[in-house]
Coordinates of C-alpha atoms in Angstrom, one line a residue:
M1 CA -20.3 -4.6 -0.5
K2 CA -20.2 -1.5 1.9
L3 CA -18.4 -3.1 4.5
R4 CA -16.4 -5.5 2.6
F5 CA -13.1 -4.3 3.4
A6 CA -13.7 -4.8 7.3
V7 CA -15.6 -8.3 6.8
V8 CA -13.0 -9.8 4.8
L9 CA -10.1 -8.8 6.7
S10 CA -12.0 -9.8 9.9
L11 CA -13.1 -13.2 8.6
S12 CA -9.8 -13.9 7.3
A13 CA -8.1 -13.4 10.7
A14 CA -10.5 -15.3 12.6
T15 CA -9.7 -18.4 10.4
L16 CA -6.2 -18.2 12.0
L17 CA -6.9 -17.8 15.5
A18 CA -4.2 -19.5 17.7
P19 CA -4.7 -17.9 21.1
L20 CA -1.2 -17.0 22.9
P21 CA 0.0 -15.1 25.9
A22 CA -0.6 -11.4 25.0
Q23 CA 1.3 -8.3 26.7
A24 CA 0.2 -4.7 27.7
Q25 CA 1.4 -1.8 25.5
E26 CA 5.4 -1.1 26.6
S27 CA 7.7 1.3 26.0
G28 CA 9.0 1.2 22.6
D29 CA 6.0 -1.0 20.8
V30 CA 4.8 -0.2 17.7
V31 CA 1.3 -1.2 16.2
V32 CA 0.3 -1.0 12.6
R33 CA -3.5 -1.4 11.9
I34 CA -5.3 -1.9 8.6
A35 CA -9.1 -1.2 8.7
G36 CA -12.3 -0.8 6.8
A37 CA -14.3 2.4 8.0
R38 CA -17.4 4.2 7.3
T39 CA -17.6 8.1 7.7
K40 CA -20.6 10.1 7.4
L41 CA -20.8 13.8 7.8
A42 CA -22.8 16.1 10.0
D43 CA -24.9 17.7 7.0
E44 CA -25.5 20.9 8.9
G45 CA -24.8 24.6 8.5
E46 CA -25.9 28.0 7.4
I47 CA -26.5 28.5 3.6
R48 CA -26.4 31.8 1.8
V49 CA -28.0 32.7 -1.5
N50 CA -26.5 35.8 -3.1
G51 CA -25.5 36.9 0.3
V52 CA -28.8 36.3 1.9
L53 CA -29.2 33.8 4.5
D54 CA -31.8 31.0 3.7
P55 CA -32.8 29.7 7.1
T56 CA -34.7 26.6 5.7
A57 CA -31.9 25.7 3.0
G58 CA -30.2 22.5 3.6
Y59 CA -27.8 19.8 1.9
E60 CA -27.3 16.1 2.3
T61 CA -24.2 14.0 1.7
R62 CA -23.7 10.1 1.1
E63 CA -21.6 8.1 3.7
T64 CA -18.3 7.0 2.3
Y65 CA -16.5 3.7 2.7
Q66 CA -12.6 4.1 3.1
G67 CA -9.7 2.0 4.2
I68 CA -7.4 3.4 7.0
L69 CA -3.9 2.5 7.8
S70 CA -3.0 3.7 11.3
G71 CA 0.1 3.3 13.5
T72 CA 0.9 3.8 17.2
W73 CA 4.2 4.3 18.9
F74 CA 4.3 3.9 22.6
P75 CA 7.5 5.9 23.9
V76 CA 6.4 5.0 27.6
D77 CA 3.9 2.2 29.0
R78 CA 0.4 2.8 28.2
F79 CA 0.7 6.3 26.2
G80 CA 1.1 6.2 22.7
I81 CA 1.3 8.7 19.5
D82 CA -1.1 7.7 16.9
A83 CA -1.5 8.8 13.3
S84 CA -3.4 7.6 10.4
I85 CA -4.6 8.1 6.9
S86 CA -7.5 7.3 4.7
T87 CA -8.2 6.0 1.1
P88 CA -10.1 9.0 -0.9
G89 CA -13.9 8.9 -0.4
T90 CA -16.3 10.8 -2.3
T91 CA -19.6 12.7 -1.1
N92 CA -22.1 14.3 -3.2
N93 CA -24.2 17.4 -2.1
I94 CA -27.7 17.1 -2.6
P95 CA -30.0 20.0 -1.6
A96 CA -32.5 19.6 1.0
G97 CA -35.2 22.0 2.7
S98 CA -36.1 25.1 0.6
L99 CA -33.7 23.7 -2.3
A100 CA -35.1 20.0 -2.2
G101 CA -35.6 18.9 -5.7
T102 CA -32.8 20.6 -7.2
P103 CA -30.0 18.2 -8.8
N104 CA -26.7 17.5 -7.1
L105 CA -24.8 20.4 -6.6
G106 CA -21.3 18.4 -7.1
D107 CA -19.1 16.1 -5.5
D108 CA -16.0 16.4 -3.4
E109 CA -13.4 13.8 -2.7
F110 CA -11.5 13.8 0.2
T111 CA -8.7 12.2 2.7
L112 CA -9.0 12.0 6.4
V113 CA -5.4 12.3 8.3
T114 CA -5.0 12.3 12.1
L115 CA -2.2 13.0 14.7
G116 CA -2.7 12.6 18.2
G117 CA -2.2 10.4 21.3
R118 CA -3.8 7.6 23.0
V119 CA -3.9 6.1 26.5
Q120 CA -4.5 2.3 26.8
P121 CA -4.0 1.4 30.5
F122 CA -5.1 -2.2 31.1
D123 CA -3.1 -5.5 30.7
G124 CA -4.7 -8.6 29.0
P125 CA -5.7 -9.6 25.7
L126 CA -8.9 -7.4 25.8
S127 CA -7.6 -3.8 25.7
P128 CA -9.8 -0.5 25.5
Y129 CA -8.4 2.9 24.8
V130 CA -9.2 6.5 24.4
A131 CA -7.4 8.8 21.9
G132 CA -7.7 12.4 20.6
G133 CA -6.0 14.9 18.6
L134 CA -6.2 16.7 15.5
Q135 CA -7.9 15.4 12.3
V136 CA -7.3 17.3 8.9
Q137 CA -9.8 16.5 6.1
L138 CA -7.9 17.3 2.7
T139 CA -10.0 17.9 -0.2
T140 CA -8.4 16.0 -3.1
Q141 CA -10.8 16.4 -5.7
E142 CA -14.0 18.8 -6.8
R143 CA -16.3 17.9 -9.3
D144 CA -19.2 20.4 -10.4
G145 CA -22.8 19.0 -10.7
L146 CA -25.7 21.5 -11.2
G147 CA -23.4 23.8 -9.2
V148 CA -20.6 25.8 -10.9
N149 CA -17.1 26.4 -9.8
L150 CA -17.8 24.3 -6.7
N151 CA -14.6 24.9 -3.9
I152 CA -14.5 23.0 -0.6
P153 CA -11.5 24.0 1.2
N154 CA -9.7 21.5 3.3
A155 CA -10.4 21.7 7.0
H156 CA -9.3 20.5 10.4
G157 CA -10.1 20.2 14.2
P158 CA -10.2 18.2 17.1
Y159 CA -11.3 14.5 17.4
V160 CA -11.9 12.0 20.0
E161 CA -11.8 8.3 19.5
G162 CA -12.6 5.1 21.6
G163 CA -11.9 1.6 20.7
V164 CA -11.1 -1.9 22.0
E165 CA -8.2 -4.3 20.7
Y166 CA -8.1 -8.0 20.9
D167 CA -4.5 -9.7 21.0
V168 CA -4.9 -13.0 19.4
S169 CA -1.3 -13.3 19.9
S170 CA 1.5 -10.9 21.2
R171 CA 2.1 -10.3 17.4
W172 CA -1.4 -9.6 16.1
G173 CA -5.0 -8.9 16.8
I174 CA -8.2 -7.4 15.9
F175 CA -9.9 -4.1 16.7
A176 CA -12.8 -1.9 16.4
S177 CA -12.9 1.9 17.3
V178 CA -15.6 5.0 16.9
R179 CA -14.1 8.4 16.1
K180 CA -15.9 11.8 16.1
A181 CA -14.1 14.9 14.8
W182 CA -15.4 19.0 14.9
Y183 CA -14.7 21.2 12.2
S184 CA -16.4 23.1 9.4
T185 CA -15.8 24.8 6.1
G186 CA -16.6 27.5 3.9
A187 CA -18.0 25.7 0.5
T188 CA -18.8 28.1 -2.3
G189 CA -20.1 27.9 -6.0
L190 CA -22.6 29.2 -8.5
L191 CA -26.0 28.0 -8.9
P192 CA -27.7 28.5 -12.5
T193 CA -31.2 30.5 -12.4
D194 CA -32.3 29.6 -16.0
A195 CA -31.9 26.8 -18.5
T196 CA -29.3 29.0 -20.5
F197 CA -26.6 28.5 -17.9
T198 CA -25.9 32.2 -18.3
N199 CA -27.4 33.6 -15.2
F200 CA -26.0 32.6 -11.7
A201 CA -26.8 32.7 -8.1
A202 CA -23.9 32.7 -5.8
I203 CA -24.3 30.0 -3.1
D204 CA -22.0 29.9 -0.2
A205 CA -22.4 27.8 3.1
N206 CA -20.7 27.4 6.4
A207 CA -20.9 23.7 6.2
V208 CA -20.5 21.8 9.3
L209 CA -18.9 18.7 8.6
D210 CA -18.0 17.1 12.0
P211 CA -17.4 13.4 10.7
L212 CA -18.1 10.3 12.6
T213 CA -16.0 7.3 11.6
I214 CA -16.5 3.9 12.6
Q215 CA -13.6 1.4 11.9
V216 CA -12.9 -2.6 12.2
G217 CA -9.7 -4.2 11.2
V218 CA -6.6 -6.2 12.1
L219 CA -3.4 -5.0 13.5
T220 CA 0.1 -6.4 14.1
R221 CA 2.8 -5.3 16.8
F222 CA 6.8 -4.5 16.7
G223 CA 9.1 -3.4 19.0
R224 CA 9.9 -6.6 21.0
P225 CA 12.5 -9.0 20.2
D226 CA 11.5 -12.5 19.0
S227 CA 12.2 -14.2 22.4
E228 CA 8.9 -12.3 23.6
T229 CA 6.8 -12.7 20.9
G230 CA 7.1 -16.0 19.7
P231 CA 9.3 -18.0 17.1
A232 CA 12.2 -15.9 15.0
I233 CA 11.2 -14.9 11.7
G234 CA 14.1 -15.8 9.5
P235 CA 15.3 -15.1 5.7
D236 CA 12.5 -15.8 3.3
S237 CA 13.0 -18.6 0.5
S238 CA 9.5 -19.1 -0.7
R239 CA 8.9 -18.8 -4.1
W240 CA 4.9 -18.2 -4.2
T241 CA 3.1 -15.6 -2.5
I242 CA -0.7 -14.8 -2.4
R243 CA -2.3 -11.6 -1.1
A244 CA -5.9 -11.8 -0.5
G245 CA -7.9 -8.8 0.4
V246 CA -10.0 -5.8 -0.6
T247 CA -9.3 -3.1 -3.0
T248 CA -10.5 0.2 -3.0
L249 CA -10.6 2.3 -6.6
S250 CA -10.7 5.9 -7.2
L251 CA -11.1 7.5 -10.8
A252 CA -9.7 10.4 -12.0
D253 CA -13.0 11.1 -14.1
E254 CA -11.9 13.3 -17.0
I255 CA -13.4 13.2 -20.3
D256 CA -13.0 15.0 -23.7
L257 CA -16.7 14.9 -25.0
S258 CA -18.1 15.5 -28.4
V259 CA -21.9 15.5 -28.9
G260 CA -23.3 15.2 -32.7
G261 CA -19.5 15.5 -34.0
A262 CA -18.9 18.9 -32.3
P263 CA -16.7 19.3 -29.0
F264 CA -18.8 19.7 -25.7
P265 CA -16.6 22.1 -23.6
N266 CA -16.1 21.7 -19.6
A267 CA -17.6 18.1 -19.5
G268 CA -16.6 15.7 -16.7
L269 CA -17.4 12.5 -15.0
S270 CA -18.4 11.8 -11.8
T271 CA -17.9 8.4 -10.1
F272 CA -17.7 7.4 -6.3
E273 CA -15.1 5.3 -4.7
H274 CA -15.7 1.6 -5.1
H275 CA -14.5 -1.6 -3.6
T276 CA -13.7 -5.1 -4.7
P277 CA -12.2 -8.5 -3.2
T278 CA -9.0 -9.0 -5.0
V279 CA -6.4 -11.6 -5.1
Q280 CA -2.6 -11.2 -6.1
I281 CA -0.4 -14.3 -6.8
G282 CA 3.2 -13.6 -7.4
Y283 CA 6.2 -15.9 -8.2
F284 CA 9.7 -15.1 -7.2
L285 CA 12.0 -15.5 -10.3
T286 CA 15.3 -14.5 -8.1
D287 CA 15.6 -13.8 -4.7
N288 CA 14.6 -10.1 -5.0
I289 CA 12.6 -10.1 -8.5
A290 CA 9.2 -11.5 -8.7
V291 CA 6.1 -11.4 -11.1
N292 CA 2.8 -10.4 -9.6
A293 CA -0.8 -11.0 -11.1
T294 CA -3.5 -9.0 -9.7
L295 CA -7.2 -10.1 -10.3
G296 CA -10.5 -8.7 -8.8
I297 CA -14.2 -9.5 -8.8
P298 CA -15.9 -7.0 -11.3
P299 CA -17.5 -4.1 -9.6
T300 CA -20.3 -2.3 -11.4
I301 CA -20.1 1.7 -10.9
D302 CA -22.7 4.3 -11.7
V303 CA -21.5 7.1 -13.9
F304 CA -22.5 10.6 -13.6
G305 CA -21.9 13.7 -15.4
A306 CA -19.8 16.5 -14.0
G307 CA -19.2 20.1 -15.2
S308 CA -21.1 21.3 -18.0
I309 CA -23.0 17.9 -18.1
G310 CA -23.6 17.9 -14.4
A311 CA -27.0 18.6 -14.4
L312 CA -28.0 15.4 -16.4
P313 CA -29.1 12.1 -14.6
K314 CA -26.9 9.1 -14.3
L315 CA -25.1 8.5 -17.4
G316 CA -25.0 5.0 -17.2
E317 CA -23.3 2.1 -15.4
V318 CA -20.4 0.0 -16.2
T319 CA -19.1 -3.4 -14.9
Y320 CA -15.3 -3.9 -15.5
G321 CA -12.6 -6.3 -14.3
P322 CA -9.5 -4.5 -12.6
T323 CA -6.1 -6.6 -13.7
A324 CA -2.7 -5.9 -13.3
F325 CA 0.5 -7.9 -14.2
T326 CA 3.8 -6.2 -12.6
V327 CA 7.2 -7.0 -12.0
Q328 CA 8.4 -6.3 -8.4
Y329 CA 11.7 -5.4 -6.6
H330 CA 11.7 -6.7 -3.1
P331 CA 15.0 -5.2 -1.4
I332 CA 14.3 -7.1 1.8
R333 CA 13.1 -10.6 2.6
H334 CA 13.8 -11.1 5.9
G335 CA 12.6 -9.5 9.2
R336 CA 9.0 -8.5 9.7
I337 CA 8.9 -5.5 7.5
R338 CA 9.3 -6.3 3.8
P339 CA 8.6 -3.2 1.2
Y340 CA 8.5 -3.6 -2.6
I341 CA 8.0 -1.7 -5.7
G342 CA 6.9 -2.7 -9.2
A343 CA 6.0 -1.7 -12.5
G344 CA 4.0 -3.3 -15.4
V345 CA 0.8 -3.0 -17.0
S346 CA -2.6 -2.9 -16.1
Y347 CA -5.8 -4.4 -18.3
M348 CA -9.4 -2.8 -18.2
I349 CA -11.9 -5.7 -19.1
V350 CA -15.4 -4.3 -19.6
F351 CA -17.9 -6.9 -18.9
A352 CA -21.3 -4.8 -19.4
T353 CA -22.8 -1.4 -19.6
E354 CA -26.2 -0.2 -18.8
D355 CA -27.7 3.0 -20.5
G356 CA -28.6 5.7 -18.6
A357 CA -29.1 9.3 -20.0
F358 CA -26.5 8.1 -22.7
E359 CA -28.0 5.5 -24.7
Q360 CA -26.5 2.5 -26.4
L361 CA -23.4 2.9 -24.2
E362 CA -20.5 1.3 -25.1
V363 CA -16.8 1.6 -23.4
E364 CA -13.6 -0.1 -24.8
N365 CA -11.5 -2.6 -23.1
D366 CA -8.0 -0.4 -22.6
F367 CA -4.3 -1.5 -21.8
G368 CA -1.8 0.7 -19.8
L369 CA 1.1 1.1 -17.7
A370 CA 0.7 0.6 -14.1
F371 CA 3.0 1.3 -11.1
E372 CA 2.7 -0.1 -7.5
A373 CA 4.5 0.2 -4.1
G374 CA 3.5 -1.7 -0.9
T375 CA 4.8 -3.6 2.4
D376 CA 4.4 -7.0 3.9
F377 CA 4.1 -7.0 7.6
M378 CA 4.9 -10.7 8.4
V379 CA 3.4 -12.4 11.5
T380 CA 5.0 -15.5 11.3
D381 CA 7.4 -17.0 8.5
R382 CA 4.3 -18.0 6.3
W383 CA 1.6 -15.2 6.8
G384 CA 1.3 -11.7 7.5
L385 CA -0.6 -8.5 6.4
F386 CA 0.0 -6.1 3.8
I387 CA -1.0 -2.8 2.0
D388 CA -0.4 -2.2 -1.6
V389 CA -1.0 1.0 -3.8
K390 CA -0.9 0.9 -7.5
K391 CA -1.7 3.6 -10.2
A392 CA -2.8 2.8 -13.6
L393 CA -2.8 4.6 -16.8
L394 CA -6.2 3.9 -18.3
R395 CA -8.0 6.0 -21.0
P396 CA -10.9 4.0 -22.8
T397 CA -13.0 5.5 -25.3
A398 CA -16.8 5.7 -24.7
T399 CA -19.4 6.0 -27.2
G400 CA -23.5 6.2 -27.3
T401 CA -26.1 8.4 -28.2
F402 CA -27.8 11.5 -26.3
A403 CA -31.2 12.9 -27.5
G404 CA -30.4 10.8 -30.8
M405 CA -27.1 12.4 -31.5
P406 CA -23.8 10.4 -31.3
V407 CA -21.6 10.9 -28.2
V408 CA -17.8 10.1 -28.0
G409 CA -15.8 10.7 -25.1
D410 CA -12.0 10.1 -24.5
T411 CA -12.0 9.5 -21.0
R412 CA -8.9 9.6 -18.4
L413 CA -9.7 7.2 -15.8
D414 CA -6.2 6.6 -14.3
P415 CA -7.4 4.9 -11.3
W416 CA -5.6 4.7 -8.0
A417 CA -6.0 1.2 -6.1
F418 CA -5.7 1.0 -2.5
S419 CA -5.4 -2.8 -1.1
G420 CA -5.1 -4.4 2.2
G421 CA -5.3 -7.9 3.6
I422 CA -3.6 -10.9 4.4
V423 CA -0.4 -12.3 2.6
F424 CA 0.6 -16.1 2.6
R425 CA 4.1 -17.2 1.5
F426 CA 5.0 -20.9 0.5

């Protein structure tokens, strides 16, 4: 499942191959790209305990798998201005070296944003490029594990990127790239020194991040008249829409927990971003109003504790089905860019749970409001690419036992769902 976003998009695109004349990057061109990506941090730096450098201490983080939306505007031939933004990804912070064997200190969720320039010098369907500029790593969420008061500030630094694009036609193609950035951040926190969690050692690290990002995806081109790029795309009178792609889900991971009937303060949850293939089926009731159903293959997620229960082993596993039913407003149904907004409901169906530190784990199904916004990028009258973001308000109750005592948790999951893929109209 790790690179499903990239694989599904690439395989779907391959089924539509129809070689047409390709052109070089010309003044006025705009290119939009949707990709799946893997990012891994360098896991280097200096760690101090109570202000004293521990030369043998280290840490390890997991790789993240994200979606990336990027675009390029060519103000002159062959020279473009790039920008990109990723979906959130979450890493853990596992002590290593002299600290090895200590549980996860905590998790941090981040989004990568870039702004730079590129040179794409060659004509023809196969077009390599180099790019560079500034990358910013925005910390969007921090969750304590064994460590307390985990703080990982935003960071930024230069990046370089190299890649290649293949134009299947003058309107769309596929691409792959590798990006390397260089920057560090000053992470801080407190590490308990006894089982009572009353005595702490101050931990601070000059964490060298230097992320390496590999991405694969599809692209579509704008900026030239239809006479140069293929048959004109007229007004849309179709009734049915199918969007197929991959969705990345990121949860809020908050919980009000009671153990043995008494509140357990400062407890939290920790889950990593997860991905699943999804299908959206839409039907236009009028020229501008559509109803839309979103269904996905149920993912299984590991649920860890955070905050005051961050030192526990994995709490359990949950397999659930993400669904949404929305009414959409489509203000524009002509041309190649067709935005929409929507609102409705989301229903979380829990198919299975598996015990961990919490035994007899049960999670209720839940029902809540959902909101969405997205855009179709049409390649022809009948198909194109799409991006979509949804926010659902889901707050199921979880129950179980811990050390023989009953556990009740009122959660706030409130997932963000970021989707990208191919849209078909008929």
